[in-house]
XYZ file of C-alpha atoms in Angstrom:
588
model
C -22.079 -21.359 -37.217
C -24.419 -19.692 -35.533
C -23.354 -15.968 -34.748
C -23.070 -14.421 -30.758
C -25.453 -11.899 -31.533
C -27.964 -14.032 -32.709
C -27.492 -16.118 -29.437
C -27.234 -13.568 -27.216
C -31.359 -12.535 -28.840
C -32.204 -16.198 -28.308
C -32.098 -16.188 -24.807
C -33.147 -12.407 -24.659
C -36.847 -14.655 -26.276
C -37.187 -16.437 -22.822
C -38.616 -13.076 -21.472
C -40.644 -12.902 -24.812
C -42.139 -16.648 -23.778
C -43.886 -15.060 -20.925
C -45.373 -12.419 -23.263
C -46.404 -13.040 -26.400
C -50.259 -14.037 -25.145
C -50.060 -10.039 -24.766
C -48.998 -9.360 -27.753
C -51.662 -12.199 -30.077
C -54.736 -9.969 -28.214
C -53.155 -7.158 -30.294
C -52.697 -7.828 -33.692
C -56.105 -8.542 -35.011
C -56.434 -4.367 -34.640
C -52.857 -4.446 -36.493
C -54.014 -7.040 -39.266
C -56.939 -4.381 -39.901
C -55.144 -1.494 -40.111
C -52.075 -2.783 -41.960
C -52.880 -5.063 -43.979
C -49.885 -5.509 -46.597
C -48.102 -6.381 -44.472
C -49.855 -9.696 -42.750
C -47.801 -11.953 -42.741
C -49.156 -15.653 -45.799
C -49.514 -16.863 -42.189
C -51.770 -14.830 -39.669
C -50.278 -15.732 -36.391
C -52.713 -17.682 -34.767
C -55.545 -16.863 -32.232
C -56.178 -19.053 -29.159
C -57.225 -19.315 -25.720
C -53.894 -18.082 -23.664
C -51.546 -20.608 -22.524
C -51.908 -21.861 -19.122
C -48.873 -21.171 -16.956
C -47.814 -24.736 -16.912
C -48.140 -24.711 -21.286
C -45.752 -21.301 -21.136
C -42.636 -23.227 -18.768
C -42.988 -26.270 -21.142
C -43.127 -23.944 -24.296
C -40.286 -22.497 -22.367
C -38.345 -25.770 -21.308
C -38.428 -27.060 -24.932
C -37.597 -23.808 -26.220
C -34.509 -23.298 -24.346
C -33.217 -27.492 -25.245
C -34.250 -26.534 -29.177
C -31.246 -23.281 -28.608
C -28.462 -26.194 -27.412
C -29.499 -28.585 -30.232
C -29.512 -24.973 -32.085
C -25.732 -23.657 -30.543
C -24.212 -27.429 -31.709
C -26.150 -27.078 -35.309
C -28.365 -30.307 -34.555
C -30.610 -27.799 -36.498
C -32.685 -30.837 -37.208
C -33.429 -31.666 -33.954
C -33.652 -27.857 -33.472
C -36.618 -27.322 -35.506
C -38.552 -30.838 -33.870
C -38.139 -29.120 -29.709
C -39.437 -24.932 -31.497
C -41.961 -27.180 -32.964
C -43.157 -28.586 -30.181
C -43.079 -24.951 -28.049
C -45.617 -23.229 -30.933
C -48.052 -25.984 -29.947
C -48.157 -24.621 -27.321
C -47.378 -20.543 -28.114
C -47.744 -20.701 -31.653
C -48.029 -16.361 -30.780
C -44.966 -15.802 -29.919
C -42.641 -13.489 -31.614
C -39.507 -14.637 -30.718
C -40.719 -18.261 -31.651
C -42.281 -17.965 -34.895
C -37.993 -15.981 -36.104
C -36.280 -19.172 -34.522
C -37.974 -21.843 -36.691
C -37.500 -19.636 -39.455
C -33.810 -19.125 -39.262
C -33.843 -22.867 -38.378
C -35.728 -23.401 -42.147
C -32.647 -20.446 -43.795
C -29.860 -22.962 -42.095
C -31.378 -25.839 -43.477
C -31.864 -24.122 -46.469
C -35.576 -24.767 -46.531
C -36.129 -20.166 -47.346
C -40.429 -20.480 -48.446
C -40.744 -23.080 -45.225
C -38.870 -20.198 -43.134
C -41.057 -17.264 -45.080
C -44.490 -17.673 -42.610
C -42.416 -17.899 -39.497
C -40.715 -14.549 -40.171
C -43.506 -13.340 -41.708
C -45.398 -13.821 -38.392
C -42.678 -13.048 -36.448
C -42.698 -9.613 -37.785
C -46.462 -8.973 -37.542
C -46.318 -9.127 -34.406
C -43.692 -7.380 -33.068
C -42.937 -4.507 -35.540
C -39.480 -3.043 -33.392
C -37.196 -5.319 -34.220
C -35.022 -4.995 -36.436
C -33.784 -8.488 -36.491
C -37.134 -10.339 -37.518
C -36.781 -7.730 -40.596
C -33.219 -9.073 -41.445
C -34.705 -12.377 -41.549
C -37.844 -11.687 -43.445
C -35.195 -9.687 -46.149
C -33.105 -12.559 -45.943
C -35.630 -15.048 -46.713
C -36.950 -12.941 -49.859
C -33.180 -12.730 -51.033
C -32.818 -16.132 -51.354
C -35.815 -16.441 -52.972
C -34.772 -13.484 -55.603
C -37.576 -11.584 -54.703
C -36.183 -8.829 -54.380
C -38.914 -5.658 -53.822
C -40.814 -8.022 -50.973
C -37.031 -7.733 -49.649
C -36.403 -3.862 -50.244
C -40.141 -3.745 -48.885
C -38.750 -5.495 -45.029
C -36.361 -3.112 -45.188
C -38.347 -0.314 -45.742
C -40.565 -1.632 -43.362
C -37.651 -1.918 -40.809
C -36.244 1.387 -41.956
C -40.393 3.046 -41.031
C -41.154 0.524 -37.771
C -37.777 0.408 -36.075
C -36.382 3.725 -33.741
C -32.968 4.509 -34.571
C -32.596 1.498 -38.216
C -31.131 4.639 -40.199
C -27.558 1.797 -40.112
C -30.150 -0.326 -42.911
C -30.128 2.786 -45.077
C -26.401 1.112 -46.157
C -28.090 -3.063 -46.091
C -30.241 -1.729 -48.693
C -28.717 0.265 -50.677
C -26.201 -2.681 -51.292
C -29.339 -4.519 -52.682
C -30.267 -2.151 -54.832
C -27.333 -2.197 -56.237
C -27.197 -5.479 -56.773
C -29.766 -5.249 -58.308
C -28.766 -3.123 -60.906
C -31.581 -0.943 -59.534
C -29.428 2.149 -60.033
C -31.820 5.067 -58.994
C -32.927 3.824 -56.406
C -30.164 2.919 -54.859
C -29.113 6.975 -55.239
C -31.925 7.677 -53.208
C -31.018 5.839 -50.580
C -26.962 7.395 -50.461
C -29.405 10.238 -50.651
C -30.829 9.901 -47.634
C -27.738 7.750 -45.826
C -26.594 11.383 -45.844
C -29.385 12.900 -44.689
C -28.616 11.164 -42.227
C -25.221 10.991 -41.123
C -23.199 13.441 -43.074
C -20.981 13.059 -45.852
C -19.127 10.152 -46.418
C -16.297 8.537 -48.261
C -18.074 5.825 -49.428
C -21.182 7.356 -50.017
C -19.142 9.723 -52.801
C -17.372 5.923 -53.859
C -19.968 3.961 -54.595
C -22.577 7.627 -56.516
C -19.434 7.731 -58.771
C -19.387 3.804 -59.053
C -23.313 4.177 -60.332
C -22.020 6.808 -62.974
C -19.831 4.911 -64.808
C -22.117 1.891 -64.565
C -24.969 4.635 -66.232
C -22.196 5.213 -68.842
C -23.171 9.182 -66.938
C -19.132 10.252 -67.414
C -19.526 13.898 -66.601
C -21.403 13.029 -62.916
C -18.586 10.435 -62.229
C -15.761 13.680 -62.702
C -18.040 16.114 -60.678
C -18.313 13.322 -57.724
C -14.100 12.246 -57.973
C -13.863 16.155 -58.336
C -15.793 16.352 -54.746
C -13.929 12.777 -53.403
C -10.296 14.958 -54.317
C -11.811 18.048 -52.365
C -12.672 16.443 -49.294
C -9.204 13.923 -49.107
C -7.112 16.324 -51.665
C -3.798 13.617 -50.153
C -5.432 10.570 -51.174
C -3.334 9.388 -54.594
C -6.537 6.668 -55.887
C -8.849 9.403 -55.929
C -6.228 11.577 -58.660
C -5.418 9.181 -60.962
C -9.440 7.357 -60.633
C -9.894 10.547 -61.808
C -7.390 11.148 -64.373
C -8.968 7.627 -65.686
C -12.303 9.640 -65.757
C -10.836 12.516 -67.285
C -8.839 10.482 -70.426
C -12.220 8.152 -70.616
C -14.291 11.447 -71.410
C -11.504 12.972 -73.769
C -10.143 16.057 -71.669
C -6.730 14.363 -71.932
C -5.895 17.555 -70.443
C -6.914 17.596 -67.434
C -6.157 14.058 -66.844
C -2.319 14.854 -67.203
C -2.639 17.963 -65.255
C -3.829 15.309 -62.356
C -0.955 12.554 -62.499
C 1.569 15.946 -61.589
C -0.878 16.313 -58.389
C -0.313 13.228 -57.968
C 2.758 13.168 -58.620
C 4.335 16.192 -56.458
C 1.563 14.267 -53.336
C 3.916 10.757 -54.275
C 6.733 10.992 -56.815
C 7.718 7.772 -58.324
C 4.298 6.210 -57.716
C 4.685 3.975 -61.149
C 1.146 3.723 -61.504
C 0.427 7.764 -62.597
C 3.361 7.376 -64.624
C 2.853 4.699 -66.926
C -1.323 6.606 -67.133
C 0.712 9.958 -68.026
C 2.604 7.601 -70.782
C -0.355 6.435 -72.927
C -1.997 9.447 -72.353
C 1.391 11.682 -74.259
C 1.294 7.997 -76.379
C -1.823 9.079 -77.932
C -0.661 12.573 -78.079
C 2.230 11.728 -80.378
C 4.313 12.720 -77.696
C 6.238 9.667 -78.376
C 9.245 10.643 -77.170
C 7.932 11.627 -73.114
C 5.852 8.414 -73.517
C 8.492 6.285 -74.084
C 10.023 8.560 -70.957
C 7.530 8.063 -68.884
C 6.705 4.167 -68.597
C 10.166 3.282 -68.079
C 10.315 5.769 -65.372
C 7.455 3.288 -64.422
C 8.635 -0.223 -65.295
C 11.766 1.108 -62.749
C 9.908 1.278 -59.542
C 9.545 -1.678 -57.917
C 6.697 -0.737 -56.106
C 5.378 -1.638 -60.304
C 4.526 -5.408 -59.624
C 5.879 -7.867 -61.864
C 2.719 -8.996 -63.448
C 1.784 -5.393 -64.738
C 5.268 -5.743 -65.787
C 5.005 -8.499 -67.724
C 1.164 -7.402 -68.774
C 2.529 -4.470 -71.518
C 5.758 -5.951 -72.389
C 3.523 -8.765 -74.188
C 1.795 -5.860 -75.365
C 4.662 -4.739 -77.102
C 6.114 -7.875 -77.528
C 2.392 -8.432 -79.518
C 4.298 -5.137 -81.794
C 7.278 -6.212 -82.864
C 9.060 -6.757 -85.272
C 9.250 -2.846 -85.044
C 12.532 -0.905 -85.265
C 11.191 2.150 -83.315
C 9.572 0.174 -80.637
C 12.062 -2.246 -80.399
C 15.609 -0.024 -78.691
C 12.431 1.008 -75.917
C 11.516 -2.231 -75.443
C 14.261 -3.883 -74.760
C 15.852 -1.391 -72.334
C 12.627 -2.254 -70.508
C 13.454 -6.029 -69.797
C 16.261 -5.110 -68.687
C 14.900 -2.834 -66.090
C 12.130 -5.565 -64.936
C 14.908 -7.764 -64.364
C 16.670 -4.742 -62.911
C 14.773 -4.610 -60.443
C 12.199 -8.525 -60.001
C 15.953 -10.278 -59.919
C 13.978 -13.241 -58.064
C 10.472 -13.487 -60.162
C 11.273 -16.471 -63.622
C 8.580 -14.915 -65.085
C 11.050 -11.815 -65.694
C 13.940 -13.872 -67.616
C 11.240 -15.569 -69.109
C 9.345 -12.912 -71.174
C 12.606 -10.697 -71.182
C 14.211 -13.608 -73.270
C 10.292 -14.319 -75.388
C 11.060 -9.962 -77.077
C 14.864 -11.106 -76.947
C 14.106 -13.629 -79.189
C 12.149 -12.346 -81.229
C 14.167 -8.885 -81.782
C 16.757 -11.678 -82.740
C 19.287 -11.866 -79.639
C 19.433 -15.267 -80.286
C 22.521 -15.615 -77.261
C 20.735 -13.674 -74.497
C 17.253 -14.602 -74.380
C 18.631 -18.097 -74.303
C 20.580 -17.030 -71.062
C 16.982 -15.297 -70.106
C 15.192 -18.356 -70.111
C 18.244 -20.824 -69.162
C 18.335 -17.769 -65.298
C 13.999 -18.924 -65.548
C 13.912 -21.961 -66.023
C 16.573 -22.655 -62.805
C 13.899 -19.868 -60.636
C 10.791 -22.471 -61.786
C 12.204 -25.368 -64.083
C 8.268 -25.458 -64.663
C 7.627 -24.647 -67.749
C 7.207 -27.235 -70.862
C 7.666 -23.846 -73.233
C 10.460 -21.914 -72.139
C 12.318 -25.711 -71.853
C 11.529 -25.659 -75.805
C 12.629 -23.079 -76.244
C 16.587 -23.180 -74.310
C 16.743 -26.231 -76.837
C 15.107 -24.495 -80.181
C 17.581 -21.615 -79.259
C 20.296 -23.830 -78.590
C 19.548 -25.581 -82.294
C 19.635 -22.220 -83.721
C 22.987 -21.557 -82.072
C 23.915 -24.483 -83.632
C 25.271 -25.490 -79.739
C 24.756 -29.172 -80.046
C 26.506 -30.577 -76.472
C 24.299 -27.304 -75.627
C 20.935 -28.232 -76.761
C 21.711 -31.906 -76.031
C 22.628 -31.179 -72.346
C 19.173 -28.406 -72.192
C 17.172 -31.989 -73.886
C 18.433 -34.249 -70.903
C 17.713 -31.573 -68.437
C 14.005 -31.934 -69.610
C 13.875 -34.656 -70.116
C 14.543 -35.741 -66.005
C 11.464 -33.742 -65.412
C 9.303 -33.900 -69.447
C 10.699 -37.615 -70.112
C 7.563 -38.565 -72.441
C 7.892 -35.562 -74.056
C 8.925 -36.545 -77.478
C 9.834 -33.467 -78.230
C 13.005 -33.408 -76.237
C 14.014 -36.802 -77.205
C 14.385 -35.519 -80.509
C 16.005 -32.161 -79.803
C 18.552 -34.688 -77.520
C 19.165 -36.769 -80.295
C 19.571 -34.461 -83.248
C 22.327 -32.940 -80.781
C 24.044 -35.906 -80.498
C 23.512 -36.610 -84.178
C 25.572 -33.511 -85.246
C 28.113 -33.944 -82.262
C 29.030 -37.558 -84.989
C 27.118 -39.886 -81.367
C 25.623 -41.762 -83.953
C 24.303 -44.908 -81.554
C 23.402 -41.451 -78.684
C 21.222 -40.413 -81.475
C 19.811 -43.183 -82.297
C 18.338 -43.962 -79.242
C 17.385 -41.391 -78.558
C 16.201 -41.216 -82.256
C 14.430 -44.030 -81.368
C 12.770 -43.595 -78.477
C 11.238 -40.391 -79.269
C 9.531 -42.247 -82.169
C 7.228 -45.136 -79.584
C 6.460 -41.717 -77.418
C 5.316 -39.931 -81.041
C 3.027 -43.063 -82.698
C -0.588 -40.545 -83.247
C 1.229 -37.925 -84.246
C 2.540 -38.381 -87.869
C 3.938 -34.970 -88.798
C 6.233 -35.711 -85.721
C 6.983 -39.232 -86.322
C 8.199 -37.838 -89.463
C 10.742 -35.491 -88.428
C 12.408 -38.050 -86.594
C 12.648 -40.093 -89.784
C 14.308 -37.677 -91.247
C 17.292 -37.300 -88.450
C 16.992 -41.480 -88.299
C 17.459 -42.460 -91.383
C 21.009 -39.655 -91.407
C 22.274 -42.221 -88.371
C 21.760 -44.916 -88.902
C 23.680 -44.286 -93.095
C 26.830 -42.659 -89.915
C 26.724 -46.069 -88.547
C 26.031 -47.896 -92.227
C 23.229 -49.932 -90.951
C 22.009 -48.978 -94.836
C 18.793 -51.280 -94.428
C 17.406 -49.275 -91.226
C 17.974 -45.874 -92.714
C 16.944 -46.644 -96.626
C 13.761 -47.384 -94.118
C 13.635 -44.411 -92.233
C 14.445 -42.443 -96.088
C 11.196 -44.184 -97.801
C 9.204 -44.594 -94.864
C 9.157 -39.968 -94.863
C 8.558 -40.340 -98.590
C 5.972 -41.716 -98.456
C 4.091 -39.142 -96.129
C 5.706 -36.518 -98.149
C 6.657 -37.657 -101.480
C 8.538 -33.688 -101.550
C 10.363 -33.429 -98.204
C 13.738 -32.008 -99.274
C 16.315 -32.803 -96.875
C 15.749 -36.158 -97.235
C 15.776 -36.402 -101.266
C 19.353 -34.980 -101.148
C 20.149 -36.934 -98.800
C 19.083 -39.786 -99.299
C 20.313 -38.943 -103.403
C 23.837 -37.582 -101.335
C 24.265 -41.316 -99.770
C 22.639 -43.569 -102.233
C 25.664 -41.733 -104.849
C 28.670 -42.000 -102.359
C 27.072 -46.759 -101.488
C 27.411 -46.365 -105.636
C 23.819 -48.523 -105.281
C 20.700 -47.307 -107.147
C 22.203 -44.918 -109.388
C 18.850 -43.738 -111.461
C 16.965 -43.925 -107.794
C 19.096 -41.501 -106.250
C 18.853 -38.797 -109.905
C 15.317 -38.946 -110.038
C 15.693 -37.653 -106.494
C 18.303 -34.439 -107.000
C 16.670 -34.020 -109.841
C 13.109 -33.638 -108.802
C 14.701 -30.761 -106.119
C 16.876 -29.049 -108.281
C 13.187 -28.594 -110.917
C 12.148 -27.691 -107.587
C 14.980 -26.279 -105.877
C 17.163 -24.361 -109.514
C 18.965 -21.867 -107.026
C 20.090 -24.054 -103.985
C 24.042 -24.450 -103.831
C 23.917 -27.857 -102.252
C 20.849 -29.690 -104.605
C 22.772 -28.256 -107.256
C 25.367 -30.282 -105.832
C 24.142 -33.445 -105.213
C 22.279 -33.497 -108.196
C 26.328 -33.415 -109.817
C 27.835 -36.065 -107.174
C 24.870 -38.487 -109.006
C 25.498 -37.848 -111.817
C 29.294 -37.935 -111.516
C 28.993 -41.372 -110.015
C 26.778 -42.325 -112.834
C 29.674 -41.593 -115.489
C 28.363 -38.436 -116.922
C 30.648 -35.966 -116.137
C 29.726 -33.069 -118.822
C 26.544 -32.882 -117.197
C 27.797 -32.706 -113.655
C 30.277 -30.022 -114.857
C 27.506 -28.108 -116.296
C 25.011 -27.702 -112.540
C 28.281 -28.268 -110.969
C 29.905 -24.744 -111.945
C 26.072 -23.003 -111.256
C 26.877 -24.162 -107.780
C 30.455 -22.397 -106.914
C 28.770 -19.543 -108.730
C 26.029 -19.243 -106.198
C 28.714 -21.024 -103.701
C 32.471 -21.183 -102.382
C 31.641 -24.068 -100.455
C 34.091 -26.524 -99.839
C 32.848 -29.741 -101.663
C 31.192 -28.383 -103.688
C 34.527 -26.259 -105.218
C 36.475 -29.666 -104.768
C 33.338 -31.387 -106.572
C 34.169 -29.102 -108.953
C 37.395 -30.476 -109.397
C 36.619 -33.425 -109.515
C 34.852 -33.001 -112.290
C 36.646 -30.963 -114.179
C 39.556 -34.090 -113.203
C 37.736 -36.444 -115.317
C 37.043 -33.936 -117.679
C 40.797 -34.341 -118.393
C 41.525 -30.569 -117.828
C 44.034 -31.573 -115.097
C 45.599 -28.133 -114.379
C 42.184 -26.332 -114.038
C 40.847 -29.096 -111.359
C 44.431 -28.945 -109.041
C 43.247 -24.462 -108.772
C 40.280 -26.302 -108.126
C 41.395 -28.615 -105.087
C 43.745 -25.850 -104.380
C 40.280 -23.627 -103.123
C 38.484 -25.964 -101.780
C 41.749 -26.885 -99.840
C 41.957 -22.696 -98.385
C 38.215 -23.633 -97.570
C 39.777 -25.829 -94.582
C 36.294 -27.926 -94.648
C 37.285 -30.317 -97.935
C 37.454 -33.843 -97.896
C 40.491 -36.446 -96.371
C 42.455 -36.645 -100.058
C 42.589 -32.649 -100.403
C 46.219 -32.802 -100.382
C 46.835 -35.722 -101.446
C 45.190 -34.682 -104.645
C 46.981 -31.391 -104.453
C 50.777 -33.194 -104.454
C 49.879 -36.621 -107.068
C 47.674 -34.355 -108.886
C 45.225 -37.219 -109.277
C 42.250 -37.879 -108.391
C 42.086 -40.238 -105.527
C 38.566 -41.072 -104.070
């Protein structure tokens, strides 16, 4: 959309149409005097148009302006070009043709007309601005700078465009030229805040920290109540290894604005660099206690703490900071999420899980947070919660197999075997193409089908796992144990459990499984040897009861009863334990 300024300019150009001829008469003299500024296509030397021709040109120009204002640039260009055939040496008309080409994204076509406009009327700032813009579009930056300099030289009271020239130099990293231009601006307009800031930025880009600091000191002297200048100056002092000056400057800032969180953060970092850890912790807590420190900044800092964990030295302050974050941002899901991330790492699993739940109440769209919730449910051994949360997650992410896995696993632990199988089979179908995940599903399906006494499917699931991972501990243990309980394929069960014991000779569960397979095969002496190793490591009720059973088979009745009594005290023995003790007989 054309600007109102251009509209006024275009309207005023009607008056220029009537005087264009006299300008053309003087252009030849100017051409000789300043050849460097001549247009690629100089003003056309034609006979002065008649009054009627001028009127026709003016009418076409007006019609073109109407289309220009409607942004129909093609139609506007046609009318301007027709007017140009009559009055080619009219500066305003050349300008408008150039501007129209610019709107049509044809800067090369626009260039001769913009240059002609400047040559025909050297005191119109807008003509130079168009020329500079076209050179910039064509990446002719030196020429664009020349256009600005010509504007400043030829147009009275045009020093405001020094800012445009400085910006052009800055965009091209011509820092010395930009600095010189700022000096010209300062001479013309006096001290200006933005000049100091811009100079400082240039010195920083030039990696001249000392000069940047000098400009910063000028800023502080000129604007002693602007806290942002104290903060930036402190950063510069720190960058130039002047920590004491940085600290002194930050304390000045805090006198102006007590509690400024960014000043406290910088002080925390400075004290940490000096090894003053207590002061550093105090300052970072003051920063986090401020609601003015935004949640994203706090999260970034906390993530940095998380990267350093586990570390007992920083753990206490990190935990305090997450509490402060939640306190100051109770409606921000990310406050609870980052707190839970940190708490998980340091082993505070219960509170971490609860904070993740608070996070999803505020924003339930994050898959990874739901995944962390069900994982912590599993680690906390809360299967009912795991089922509940997995099913909540499935309402949002129904095609994410991992939540079907946790749902099925939770149901398995809760002995809801049919629900377990249903969830696990569905999740397994979703996991096609992910062999590792399929293996996890088959492990749980083997256990679930065994509990349903669907041994064919149970064995198939276990075999699928072993085909992929012959040393899978879970399957080698459970598969061999369940076969022994069924009294089937005992030699196969013995081989699997023996393989496991050789790999893990001090694991009491695996020793018990191997011993029980031997027991079922009638090899009581060998079974006793492995069970004695197991009970020496663990007092698990099942292992102790098995040990008693073996002793009974070896004729050591009283010792067997003694072991059964120990197992009962643990409260997790078999349903036959009371009868065994009372009747001093073996029941299986």
